[in-house]
């Protein structure tokens, strides 16, 4: 694997191999162990044009646990503020011979755009509304840990589907692995073509999407990407689309609740559900380090 830009580039066998490798790393990491020296002597550059807590930190920890030399470039303090383009920035950094770039950018397609002209490997850490492949992999690892499989699961992905790269990456991965995917959102946050394009069932109310689900994945309302009046007030959204205990009771009794973070508590997810016994939200975060390590160790450039 030279780059990881989107789930569409991965076969089912590649996804399963990454998850198997990540499972081994997860066990080692939970015991506090480093992960060997696969990236020893190699430089990895993290370049995040958008805010991030979990993704950026877990990539950096994964890189360090694999022995990489890590360089964090912050657009706010680089020549980006002087108007340098993304492509020029990446080509100049590439001239310093890093092994890989981990890039997050607000433009859909940004990471594929820069991947071709550079020597180093590129890992997509989220590009606009397009893809967030390591998030889908860490979500799959978490589901597998709880359910023992992905094939045959019913996964309800609920909330701001329109703006969500997490929803798109998850839908692709879960369909490749044989899960049923339900996308549920208010009409203004659900592109009409998505059901057919991603081979998913679509729902304009949350209740029927939750009915009998094995996994409930809630998404953040992405205020920074909302133009115009796509959503009602937070209170109205919580009343019509928020996951509370009453709605969660529609899912299977052993259903798990996921959220990629950051959560808008009291809007798309209630406090009691977020902190309740069915929540695996912090396990997703733990799986993130293992999955990102598996991806980085699988890069061949
Ligand atoms: C997500 C993202 O940035 O795409 N967060 C994450 O990486 N865990 C989802 C979000 O911002 O809502």
PDB file of C-alpha atoms and ligand atoms in Angstrom:
ATOM      1  CA  UNK A   1       0.000   0.000   0.000  1.00  0.00           C
ATOM      2  CA  UNK A   2       1.621   3.258  -1.118  1.00  0.00           C
ATOM      3  CA  UNK A   3      -1.040   5.707   0.096  1.00  0.00           C
ATOM      4  CA  UNK A   4      -4.266   5.458   2.096  1.00  0.00           C
ATOM      5  CA  UNK A   5      -6.603   8.056   0.619  1.00  0.00           C
ATOM      6  CA  UNK A   6     -10.040   6.457   0.884  1.00  0.00           C
ATOM      7  CA  UNK A   7     -11.773   3.190   1.693  1.00  0.00           C
ATOM      8  CA  UNK A   8     -12.578   2.786  -2.014  1.00  0.00           C
ATOM      9  CA  UNK A   9      -8.891   1.919  -2.586  1.00  0.00           C
ATOM     10  CA  UNK A  10      -8.974  -1.062  -0.197  1.00  0.00           C
ATOM     11  CA  UNK A  11     -10.185  -4.580  -0.955  1.00  0.00           C
ATOM     12  CA  UNK A  12     -12.037  -6.600   1.639  1.00  0.00           C
ATOM     13  CA  UNK A  13      -8.892  -8.706   2.160  1.00  0.00           C
ATOM     14  CA  UNK A  14      -6.753  -5.590   2.710  1.00  0.00           C
ATOM     15  CA  UNK A  15      -9.259  -4.216   5.230  1.00  0.00           C
ATOM     16  CA  UNK A  16      -9.283  -7.515   7.119  1.00  0.00           C
ATOM     17  CA  UNK A  17      -5.472  -7.677   7.122  1.00  0.00           C
ATOM     18  CA  UNK A  18      -5.280  -4.126   8.528  1.00  0.00           C
ATOM     19  CA  UNK A  19      -7.834  -4.990  11.220  1.00  0.00           C
ATOM     20  CA  UNK A  20      -5.930  -8.165  12.158  1.00  0.00           C
ATOM     21  CA  UNK A  21      -2.685  -6.246  12.459  1.00  0.00           C
ATOM     22  CA  UNK A  22      -4.422  -3.533  14.484  1.00  0.00           C
ATOM     23  CA  UNK A  23      -5.905  -6.152  16.866  1.00  0.00           C
ATOM     24  CA  UNK A  24      -2.398  -7.324  17.710  1.00  0.00           C
ATOM     25  CA  UNK A  25      -1.239  -3.748  18.250  1.00  0.00           C
ATOM     26  CA  UNK A  26      -4.276  -3.007  20.439  1.00  0.00           C
ATOM     27  CA  UNK A  27      -3.290  -5.802  22.823  1.00  0.00           C
ATOM     28  CA  UNK A  28       0.313  -4.551  22.968  1.00  0.00           C
ATOM     29  CA  UNK A  29      -0.708  -0.924  23.475  1.00  0.00           C
ATOM     30  CA  UNK A  30      -3.100  -1.756  26.302  1.00  0.00           C
ATOM     31  CA  UNK A  31      -0.157  -3.355  28.094  1.00  0.00           C
ATOM     32  CA  UNK A  32       1.863  -0.173  27.600  1.00  0.00           C
ATOM     33  CA  UNK A  33       4.232  -1.746  25.076  1.00  0.00           C
ATOM     34  CA  UNK A  34       5.855  -0.047  22.088  1.00  0.00           C
ATOM     35  CA  UNK A  35       5.124  -1.583  18.697  1.00  0.00           C
ATOM     36  CA  UNK A  36       8.525  -2.464  17.326  1.00  0.00           C
ATOM     37  CA  UNK A  37      10.743  -0.558  14.949  1.00  0.00           C
ATOM     38  CA  UNK A  38       8.894  -0.635  11.611  1.00  0.00           C
ATOM     39  CA  UNK A  39       9.281   3.137  11.220  1.00  0.00           C
ATOM     40  CA  UNK A  40      12.677   3.453  12.862  1.00  0.00           C
ATOM     41  CA  UNK A  41      14.809   6.071  11.099  1.00  0.00           C
ATOM     42  CA  UNK A  42      11.829   7.291   9.069  1.00  0.00           C
ATOM     43  CA  UNK A  43      10.341  10.759   9.247  1.00  0.00           C
ATOM     44  CA  UNK A  44       6.566  11.217   9.329  1.00  0.00           C
ATOM     45  CA  UNK A  45       5.123  14.708   8.816  1.00  0.00           C
ATOM     46  CA  UNK A  46       1.703  15.507  10.295  1.00  0.00           C
ATOM     47  CA  UNK A  47       0.030  18.365   8.438  1.00  0.00           C
ATOM     48  CA  UNK A  48      -3.384  19.295   9.846  1.00  0.00           C
ATOM     49  CA  UNK A  49      -5.203  22.217   8.218  1.00  0.00           C
ATOM     50  CA  UNK A  50      -8.306  21.535  10.317  1.00  0.00           C
ATOM     51  CA  UNK A  51      -8.749  21.218  14.054  1.00  0.00           C
ATOM     52  CA  UNK A  52      -8.250  17.785  15.574  1.00  0.00           C
ATOM     53  CA  UNK A  53      -7.824  16.231  19.007  1.00  0.00           C
ATOM     54  CA  UNK A  54      -8.194  12.452  18.641  1.00  0.00           C
ATOM     55  CA  UNK A  55      -6.981  11.936  15.093  1.00  0.00           C
ATOM     56  CA  UNK A  56      -3.853  14.083  15.311  1.00  0.00           C
ATOM     57  CA  UNK A  57      -2.776  12.836  18.712  1.00  0.00           C
ATOM     58  CA  UNK A  58      -3.414   9.182  17.953  1.00  0.00           C
ATOM     59  CA  UNK A  59      -1.458   9.396  14.701  1.00  0.00           C
ATOM     60  CA  UNK A  60       1.448  10.954  16.576  1.00  0.00           C
ATOM     61  CA  UNK A  61       1.362   8.319  19.315  1.00  0.00           C
ATOM     62  CA  UNK A  62       1.173   5.537  16.714  1.00  0.00           C
ATOM     63  CA  UNK A  63       4.136   7.017  14.823  1.00  0.00           C
ATOM     64  CA  UNK A  64       6.214   7.260  17.996  1.00  0.00           C
ATOM     65  CA  UNK A  65       5.266   3.772  19.180  1.00  0.00           C
ATOM     66  CA  UNK A  66       6.577   2.483  15.813  1.00  0.00           C
ATOM     67  CA  UNK A  67       9.867   4.338  16.242  1.00  0.00           C
ATOM     68  CA  UNK A  68       9.300   7.127  13.684  1.00  0.00           C
ATOM     69  CA  UNK A  69      10.806  10.594  13.885  1.00  0.00           C
ATOM     70  CA  UNK A  70       7.737  12.849  14.015  1.00  0.00           C
ATOM     71  CA  UNK A  71       7.444  16.374  12.641  1.00  0.00           C
ATOM     72  CA  UNK A  72       4.270  18.390  13.213  1.00  0.00           C
ATOM     73  CA  UNK A  73       3.710  21.233  10.773  1.00  0.00           C
ATOM     74  CA  UNK A  74       1.053  23.687  11.796  1.00  0.00           C
ATOM     75  CA  UNK A  75      -0.463  25.710   8.931  1.00  0.00           C
ATOM     76  CA  UNK A  76      -1.111  28.574  11.368  1.00  0.00           C
ATOM     77  CA  UNK A  77       2.642  29.101  11.880  1.00  0.00           C
ATOM     78  CA  UNK A  78       3.899  28.074   8.411  1.00  0.00           C
ATOM     79  CA  UNK A  79       4.058  29.913   5.104  1.00  0.00           C
ATOM     80  CA  UNK A  80       0.446  28.902   4.507  1.00  0.00           C
ATOM     81  CA  UNK A  81      -0.430  32.177   6.232  1.00  0.00           C
ATOM     82  CA  UNK A  82       1.612  33.959   3.500  1.00  0.00           C
ATOM     83  CA  UNK A  83      -0.585  32.365   0.876  1.00  0.00           C
ATOM     84  CA  UNK A  84       1.462  29.298  -0.086  1.00  0.00           C
ATOM     85  CA  UNK A  85      -0.757  26.683  -1.704  1.00  0.00           C
ATOM     86  CA  UNK A  86      -1.331  23.201  -0.323  1.00  0.00           C
ATOM     87  CA  UNK A  87       0.510  21.665  -3.270  1.00  0.00           C
ATOM     88  CA  UNK A  88       3.540  23.942  -2.924  1.00  0.00           C
ATOM     89  CA  UNK A  89       3.638  23.349   0.816  1.00  0.00           C
ATOM     90  CA  UNK A  90       3.593  19.583   0.426  1.00  0.00           C
ATOM     91  CA  UNK A  91       6.125  19.545  -2.442  1.00  0.00           C
ATOM     92  CA  UNK A  92       8.553  21.628  -0.417  1.00  0.00           C
ATOM     93  CA  UNK A  93       8.191  19.379   2.601  1.00  0.00           C
ATOM     94  CA  UNK A  94       8.551  16.355   0.299  1.00  0.00           C
ATOM     95  CA  UNK A  95      11.935  17.700  -0.814  1.00  0.00           C
ATOM     96  CA  UNK A  96      13.105  17.086   2.764  1.00  0.00           C
ATOM     97  CA  UNK A  97      12.594  13.357   2.144  1.00  0.00           C
ATOM     98  CA  UNK A  98      10.004  12.324   4.706  1.00  0.00           C
ATOM     99  CA  UNK A  99       8.697   8.761   4.559  1.00  0.00           C
ATOM    100  CA  UNK A 100       5.055   9.775   4.871  1.00  0.00           C
ATOM    101  CA  UNK A 101       2.596  12.633   5.259  1.00  0.00           C
ATOM    102  CA  UNK A 102      -0.549  12.467   7.374  1.00  0.00           C
ATOM    103  CA  UNK A 103      -2.832  15.208   6.057  1.00  0.00           C
ATOM    104  CA  UNK A 104      -6.158  16.688   7.129  1.00  0.00           C
ATOM    105  CA  UNK A 105      -7.689  19.397   4.962  1.00  0.00           C
ATOM    106  CA  UNK A 106     -11.078  21.090   4.604  1.00  0.00           C
ATOM    107  CA  UNK A 107     -11.282  20.476   0.846  1.00  0.00           C
ATOM    108  CA  UNK A 108     -12.789  17.185  -0.363  1.00  0.00           C
ATOM    109  CA  UNK A 109     -10.196  15.479  -2.562  1.00  0.00           C
ATOM    110  CA  UNK A 110      -7.232  17.431  -1.154  1.00  0.00           C
ATOM    111  CA  UNK A 111      -5.184  14.387  -0.181  1.00  0.00           C
ATOM    112  CA  UNK A 112      -5.585  12.644  -3.546  1.00  0.00           C
ATOM    113  CA  UNK A 113      -4.661  15.908  -5.250  1.00  0.00           C
ATOM    114  CA  UNK A 114      -1.283  16.046  -3.491  1.00  0.00           C
ATOM    115  CA  UNK A 115      -0.550  12.314  -3.394  1.00  0.00           C
ATOM    116  CA  UNK A 116       0.427  11.901  -7.055  1.00  0.00           C
ATOM    117  CA  UNK A 117       3.150  14.538  -7.307  1.00  0.00           C
ATOM    118  CA  UNK A 118       5.005  13.548  -4.114  1.00  0.00           C
ATOM    119  CA  UNK A 119       7.545  10.810  -3.380  1.00  0.00           C
ATOM    120  CA  UNK A 120       6.358  10.144   0.166  1.00  0.00           C
ATOM    121  CA  UNK A 121       3.303   8.145   1.136  1.00  0.00           C
ATOM    122  CA  UNK A 122       0.155  10.112   1.961  1.00  0.00           C
ATOM    123  CA  UNK A 123      -2.409   9.088   4.577  1.00  0.00           C
ATOM    124  CA  UNK A 124      -5.751  10.869   4.558  1.00  0.00           C
ATOM    125  CA  UNK A 125      -6.683  12.020   8.069  1.00  0.00           C
ATOM    126  CA  UNK A 126      -9.940  13.567   6.818  1.00  0.00           C
ATOM    127  CA  UNK A 127     -10.587  15.588   3.647  1.00  0.00           C
ATOM    128  CA  UNK A 128     -13.646  17.819   3.707  1.00  0.00           C
ATOM    129  CA  UNK A 129     -16.841  15.820   3.401  1.00  0.00           C
ATOM    130  CA  UNK A 130     -15.158  13.079   1.398  1.00  0.00           C
ATOM    131  CA  UNK A 131     -13.302  10.417   3.402  1.00  0.00           C
ATOM    132  CA  UNK A 132     -11.779   9.613   6.783  1.00  0.00           C
ATOM    133  CA  UNK A 133     -10.501   6.086   6.174  1.00  0.00           C
ATOM    134  CA  UNK A 134      -8.697   5.487   9.478  1.00  0.00           C
ATOM    135  CA  UNK A 135     -11.879   6.469  11.358  1.00  0.00           C
ATOM    136  CA  UNK A 136     -13.857   3.786   9.498  1.00  0.00           C
ATOM    137  CA  UNK A 137     -11.114   1.240  10.235  1.00  0.00           C
ATOM    138  CA  UNK A 138     -11.070   2.064  13.950  1.00  0.00           C
ATOM    139  CA  UNK A 139     -14.863   1.897  14.039  1.00  0.00           C
ATOM    140  CA  UNK A 140     -14.745  -1.529  12.393  1.00  0.00           C
ATOM    141  CA  UNK A 141     -12.112  -2.709  14.868  1.00  0.00           C
ATOM    142  CA  UNK A 142     -14.360  -1.595  17.743  1.00  0.00           C
ATOM    143  CA  UNK A 143     -17.407  -3.324  16.243  1.00  0.00           C
ATOM    144  CA  UNK A 144     -15.431  -6.521  15.669  1.00  0.00           C
ATOM    145  CA  UNK A 145     -14.194  -6.466  19.268  1.00  0.00           C
ATOM    146  CA  UNK A 146     -17.790  -6.308  20.543  1.00  0.00           C
ATOM    147  CA  UNK A 147     -19.723  -8.311  17.975  1.00  0.00           C
ATOM    148  CA  UNK A 148     -17.055 -10.745  16.777  1.00  0.00           C
ATOM    149  CA  UNK A 149     -17.839  -9.922  13.148  1.00  0.00           C
ATOM    150  CA  UNK A 150     -18.940  -7.208  10.718  1.00  0.00           C
ATOM    151  CA  UNK A 151     -20.776  -9.421   8.208  1.00  0.00           C
ATOM    152  CA  UNK A 152     -24.521  -9.398   8.863  1.00  0.00           C
ATOM    153  CA  UNK A 153     -24.535  -6.564  11.418  1.00  0.00           C
ATOM    154  CA  UNK A 154     -27.182  -3.851  11.147  1.00  0.00           C
ATOM    155  CA  UNK A 155     -25.458  -0.486  11.609  1.00  0.00           C
ATOM    156  CA  UNK A 156     -27.518   2.724  11.943  1.00  0.00           C
ATOM    157  CA  UNK A 157     -25.504   5.872  11.149  1.00  0.00           C
ATOM    158  CA  UNK A 158     -27.532   8.861  12.329  1.00  0.00           C
ATOM    159  CA  UNK A 159     -27.195  12.617  12.159  1.00  0.00           C
ATOM    160  CA  UNK A 160     -25.419  15.068   9.878  1.00  0.00           C
ATOM    161  CA  UNK A 161     -24.794  12.619   7.022  1.00  0.00           C
ATOM    162  CA  UNK A 162     -24.474  15.398   4.451  1.00  0.00           C
ATOM    163  CA  UNK A 163     -21.294  16.844   5.918  1.00  0.00           C
ATOM    164  CA  UNK A 164     -19.799  13.651   7.276  1.00  0.00           C
ATOM    165  CA  UNK A 165     -16.667  12.051   5.862  1.00  0.00           C
ATOM    166  CA  UNK A 166     -17.032   9.569   8.737  1.00  0.00           C
ATOM    167  CA  UNK A 167     -20.406   8.419   7.374  1.00  0.00           C
ATOM    168  CA  UNK A 168     -19.044   8.030   3.835  1.00  0.00           C
ATOM    169  CA  UNK A 169     -15.967   6.037   4.888  1.00  0.00           C
ATOM    170  CA  UNK A 170     -18.006   3.863   7.221  1.00  0.00           C
ATOM    171  CA  UNK A 171     -20.693   3.188   4.636  1.00  0.00           C
ATOM    172  CA  UNK A 172     -18.100   2.027   2.092  1.00  0.00           C
ATOM    173  CA  UNK A 173     -16.198  -0.146   4.553  1.00  0.00           C
ATOM    174  CA  UNK A 174     -19.248  -1.721   6.163  1.00  0.00           C
ATOM    175  CA  UNK A 175     -20.836  -2.593   2.808  1.00  0.00           C
ATOM    176  CA  UNK A 176     -17.545  -4.147   1.623  1.00  0.00           C
ATOM    177  CA  UNK A 177     -17.557  -6.323   4.734  1.00  0.00           C
ATOM    178  CA  UNK A 178     -21.195  -7.362   4.379  1.00  0.00           C
ATOM    179  CA  UNK A 179     -23.003  -5.258   6.995  1.00  0.00           C
ATOM    180  CA  UNK A 180     -26.396  -3.639   6.402  1.00  0.00           C
ATOM    181  CA  UNK A 181     -26.083   0.148   6.647  1.00  0.00           C
ATOM    182  CA  UNK A 182     -28.941   2.489   7.510  1.00  0.00           C
ATOM    183  CA  UNK A 183     -28.387   6.224   7.063  1.00  0.00           C
ATOM    184  CA  UNK A 184     -30.775   8.407   9.076  1.00  0.00           C
ATOM    185  CA  UNK A 185     -30.922  12.201   8.942  1.00  0.00           C
ATOM    186  CA  UNK A 186     -33.371  15.060   8.657  1.00  0.00           C
ATOM    187  CA  UNK A 187     -34.094  15.626   4.976  1.00  0.00           C
ATOM    188  CA  UNK A 188     -31.862  18.720   4.817  1.00  0.00           C
ATOM    189  CA  UNK A 189     -28.865  16.712   6.032  1.00  0.00           C
ATOM    190  CA  UNK A 190     -29.319  13.653   3.816  1.00  0.00           C
ATOM    191  CA  UNK A 191     -28.234  13.961   0.161  1.00  0.00           C
ATOM    192  CA  UNK A 192     -30.917  12.117  -1.853  1.00  0.00           C
ATOM    193  CA  UNK A 193     -28.349  10.251  -3.971  1.00  0.00           C
ATOM    194  CA  UNK A 194     -26.463   8.752  -1.051  1.00  0.00           C
ATOM    195  CA  UNK A 195     -28.607   5.691  -0.536  1.00  0.00           C
ATOM    196  CA  UNK A 196     -28.051   4.436  -4.060  1.00  0.00           C
ATOM    197  CA  UNK A 197     -24.457   5.657  -4.320  1.00  0.00           C
ATOM    198  CA  UNK A 198     -23.413   3.880  -1.123  1.00  0.00           C
ATOM    199  CA  UNK A 199     -25.859   0.960  -1.337  1.00  0.00           C
ATOM    200  CA  UNK A 200     -27.464   1.885   1.997  1.00  0.00           C
ATOM    201  CA  UNK A 201     -31.026   2.211   3.291  1.00  0.00           C
ATOM    202  CA  UNK A 202     -32.055   5.824   4.031  1.00  0.00           C
ATOM    203  CA  UNK A 203     -34.443   7.114   6.701  1.00  0.00           C
ATOM    204  CA  UNK A 204     -35.796  10.588   7.383  1.00  0.00           C
ATOM    205  CA  UNK A 205     -36.701   9.679  10.962  1.00  0.00           C
ATOM    206  CA  UNK A 206     -34.375   8.119  13.486  1.00  0.00           C
ATOM    207  CA  UNK A 207     -36.797   5.640  15.100  1.00  0.00           C
ATOM    208  CA  UNK A 208     -37.185   3.178  12.207  1.00  0.00           C
ATOM    209  CA  UNK A 209     -33.424   3.290  11.610  1.00  0.00           C
ATOM    210  CA  UNK A 210     -32.760   2.266  15.213  1.00  0.00           C
ATOM    211  CA  UNK A 211     -35.264  -0.603  15.187  1.00  0.00           C
ATOM    212  CA  UNK A 212     -33.284  -3.806  15.803  1.00  0.00           C
ATOM    213  CA  UNK A 213     -29.885  -2.217  15.093  1.00  0.00           C
ATOM    214  CA  UNK A 214     -26.706  -3.901  16.394  1.00  0.00           C
ATOM    215  CA  UNK A 215     -24.673  -0.710  16.258  1.00  0.00           C
ATOM    216  CA  UNK A 216     -25.862   2.900  16.626  1.00  0.00           C
ATOM    217  CA  UNK A 217     -23.370   5.467  15.354  1.00  0.00           C
ATOM    218  CA  UNK A 218     -24.257   9.075  16.110  1.00  0.00           C
ATOM    219  CA  UNK A 219     -22.679  11.943  14.159  1.00  0.00           C
ATOM    220  CA  UNK A 220     -21.889  15.488  15.191  1.00  0.00           C
ATOM    221  CA  UNK A 221     -23.865  18.359  13.731  1.00  0.00           C
ATOM    222  CA  UNK A 222     -21.030  20.036  11.791  1.00  0.00           C
ATOM    223  CA  UNK A 223     -21.732  23.683  12.474  1.00  0.00           C
ATOM    224  CA  UNK A 224     -18.554  24.760  10.636  1.00  0.00           C
ATOM    225  CA  UNK A 225     -19.776  23.201   7.387  1.00  0.00           C
ATOM    226  CA  UNK A 226     -23.394  24.326   7.617  1.00  0.00           C
ATOM    227  CA  UNK A 227     -24.317  27.059   5.206  1.00  0.00           C
ATOM    228  CA  UNK A 228     -27.844  28.330   5.507  1.00  0.00           C
ATOM    229  CA  UNK A 229     -30.529  26.871   7.677  1.00  0.00           C
ATOM    230  CA  UNK A 230     -29.895  23.140   7.349  1.00  0.00           C
ATOM    231  CA  UNK A 231     -30.932  22.284  10.870  1.00  0.00           C
ATOM    232  CA  UNK A 232     -33.486  23.377  13.412  1.00  0.00           C
ATOM    233  CA  UNK A 233     -32.377  24.781  16.773  1.00  0.00           C
ATOM    234  CA  UNK A 234     -30.204  22.481  18.940  1.00  0.00           C
ATOM    235  CA  UNK A 235     -33.169  21.877  21.225  1.00  0.00           C
ATOM    236  CA  UNK A 236     -35.453  20.920  18.370  1.00  0.00           C
ATOM    237  CA  UNK A 237     -32.767  18.701  16.847  1.00  0.00           C
ATOM    238  CA  UNK A 238     -32.302  16.917  20.191  1.00  0.00           C
ATOM    239  CA  UNK A 239     -36.059  16.331  20.449  1.00  0.00           C
ATOM    240  CA  UNK A 240     -36.438  14.951  16.943  1.00  0.00           C
ATOM    241  CA  UNK A 241     -33.076  13.285  16.238  1.00  0.00           C
ATOM    242  CA  UNK A 242     -31.087  13.070  19.483  1.00  0.00           C
ATOM    243  CA  UNK A 243     -30.198   9.657  20.904  1.00  0.00           C
ATOM    244  CA  UNK A 244     -31.697   9.332  24.382  1.00  0.00           C
ATOM    245  CA  UNK A 245     -32.367   6.197  26.430  1.00  0.00           C
ATOM    246  CA  UNK A 246     -35.924   5.933  25.175  1.00  0.00           C
ATOM    247  CA  UNK A 247     -34.853   5.880  21.545  1.00  0.00           C
ATOM    248  CA  UNK A 248     -31.903   3.589  22.244  1.00  0.00           C
ATOM    249  CA  UNK A 249     -34.381   1.020  23.606  1.00  0.00           C
ATOM    250  CA  UNK A 250     -35.538   0.508  19.988  1.00  0.00           C
ATOM    251  CA  UNK A 251     -32.166  -1.000  19.080  1.00  0.00           C
ATOM    252  CA  UNK A 252     -31.155  -4.549  20.025  1.00  0.00           C
ATOM    253  CA  UNK A 253     -30.674  -5.042  23.773  1.00  0.00           C
ATOM    254  CA  UNK A 254     -26.960  -5.677  23.173  1.00  0.00           C
ATOM    255  CA  UNK A 255     -26.489  -2.777  20.740  1.00  0.00           C
ATOM    256  CA  UNK A 256     -23.416  -0.615  21.178  1.00  0.00           C
ATOM    257  CA  UNK A 257     -23.396   3.181  20.843  1.00  0.00           C
ATOM    258  CA  UNK A 258     -20.608   4.893  18.920  1.00  0.00           C
ATOM    259  CA  UNK A 259     -19.639   8.491  18.147  1.00  0.00           C
ATOM    260  CA  UNK A 260     -16.450   9.628  16.380  1.00  0.00           C
ATOM    261  CA  UNK A 261     -16.164  12.698  18.590  1.00  0.00           C
ATOM    262  CA  UNK A 262     -16.211  15.535  19.300  1.00  0.00           C
ATOM    263  CA  UNK A 263     -19.711  15.167  20.792  1.00  0.00           C
ATOM    264  CA  UNK A 264     -22.312  17.892  21.079  1.00  0.00           C
ATOM    265  CA  UNK A 265     -23.695  16.560  24.352  1.00  0.00           C
ATOM    266  CA  UNK A 266     -27.384  17.214  24.716  1.00  0.00           C
ATOM    267  CA  UNK A 267     -27.800  17.715  20.953  1.00  0.00           C
ATOM    268  CA  UNK A 268     -27.175  14.546  18.888  1.00  0.00           C
ATOM    269  CA  UNK A 269     -26.468  12.403  21.944  1.00  0.00           C
ATOM    270  CA  UNK A 270     -27.785  12.590  25.499  1.00  0.00           C
ATOM    271  CA  UNK A 271     -25.432  12.637  28.479  1.00  0.00           C
ATOM    272  CA  UNK A 272     -26.778   9.409  29.928  1.00  0.00           C
ATOM    273  CA  UNK A 273     -26.318   7.513  26.670  1.00  0.00           C
ATOM    274  CA  UNK A 274     -22.864   8.961  26.032  1.00  0.00           C
ATOM    275  CA  UNK A 275     -21.699   7.848  29.472  1.00  0.00           C
ATOM    276  CA  UNK A 276     -23.936   4.784  29.733  1.00  0.00           C
ATOM    277  CA  UNK A 277     -23.125   1.063  29.703  1.00  0.00           C
ATOM    278  CA  UNK A 278     -23.721   0.670  25.954  1.00  0.00           C
ATOM    279  CA  UNK A 279     -21.305   3.445  24.971  1.00  0.00           C
ATOM    280  CA  UNK A 280     -18.022   2.291  23.398  1.00  0.00           C
ATOM    281  CA  UNK A 281     -16.919   5.810  22.499  1.00  0.00           C
ATOM    282  CA  UNK A 282     -13.648   5.731  24.421  1.00  0.00           C
ATOM    283  CA  UNK A 283     -12.872   2.261  23.065  1.00  0.00           C
ATOM    284  CA  UNK A 284     -13.090   3.805  19.593  1.00  0.00           C
ATOM    285  CA  UNK A 285     -10.440   6.293  20.650  1.00  0.00           C
ATOM    286  CA  UNK A 286      -8.202   3.510  21.974  1.00  0.00           C
ATOM    287  CA  UNK A 287      -8.656   1.541  18.733  1.00  0.00           C
ATOM    288  CA  UNK A 288      -7.565   4.656  16.821  1.00  0.00           C
ATOM    289  CA  UNK A 289      -3.942   4.379  17.916  1.00  0.00           C
ATOM    290  CA  UNK A 290      -3.786   0.692  16.939  1.00  0.00           C
ATOM    291  CA  UNK A 291      -5.430   1.210  13.555  1.00  0.00           C
ATOM    292  CA  UNK A 292      -3.234   4.178  12.666  1.00  0.00           C
ATOM    293  CA  UNK A 293      -0.163   2.173  13.596  1.00  0.00           C
ATOM    294  CA  UNK A 294      -1.345  -0.709  11.399  1.00  0.00           C
ATOM    295  CA  UNK A 295      -1.840   1.673   8.468  1.00  0.00           C
ATOM    296  CA  UNK A 296       1.555   3.355   8.873  1.00  0.00           C
ATOM    297  CA  UNK A 297       3.365   0.027   9.245  1.00  0.00           C
ATOM    298  CA  UNK A 298       1.682  -1.227   6.051  1.00  0.00           C
ATOM    299  CA  UNK A 299       2.882   1.668   3.858  1.00  0.00           C
ATOM    300  CA  UNK A 300       5.389   0.449   1.340  1.00  0.00           C
ATOM    301  CA  UNK A 301       6.911   3.668  -0.032  1.00  0.00           C
TER     302      UNK A 301
HETATM  303  C1  LIG B   1     -14.548  13.578  12.917  1.00  0.00           C
HETATM  304  C2  LIG B   1     -13.873  14.341  11.805  1.00  0.00           C
HETATM  305  O1  LIG B   1     -13.079  15.241  12.011  1.00  0.00           O
HETATM  306  O2  LIG B   1     -14.165  13.963  10.685  1.00  0.00           O
HETATM  307  N1  LIG B   1     -13.835  13.544  14.089  1.00  0.00           N
HETATM  308  C3  LIG B   1     -12.815  12.655  14.210  1.00  0.00           C
HETATM  309  O3  LIG B   1     -11.911  12.601  13.404  1.00  0.00           O
HETATM  310  N2  LIG B   1     -12.855  11.804  15.245  1.00  0.00           N
HETATM  311  C4  LIG B   1     -15.968  13.890  13.057  1.00  0.00           C
HETATM  312  C5  LIG B   1     -16.388  15.291  13.401  1.00  0.00           C
HETATM  313  O4  LIG B   1     -15.611  16.230  13.343  1.00  0.00           O
HETATM  314  O5  LIG B   1     -17.571  15.445  13.711  1.00  0.00           O
END
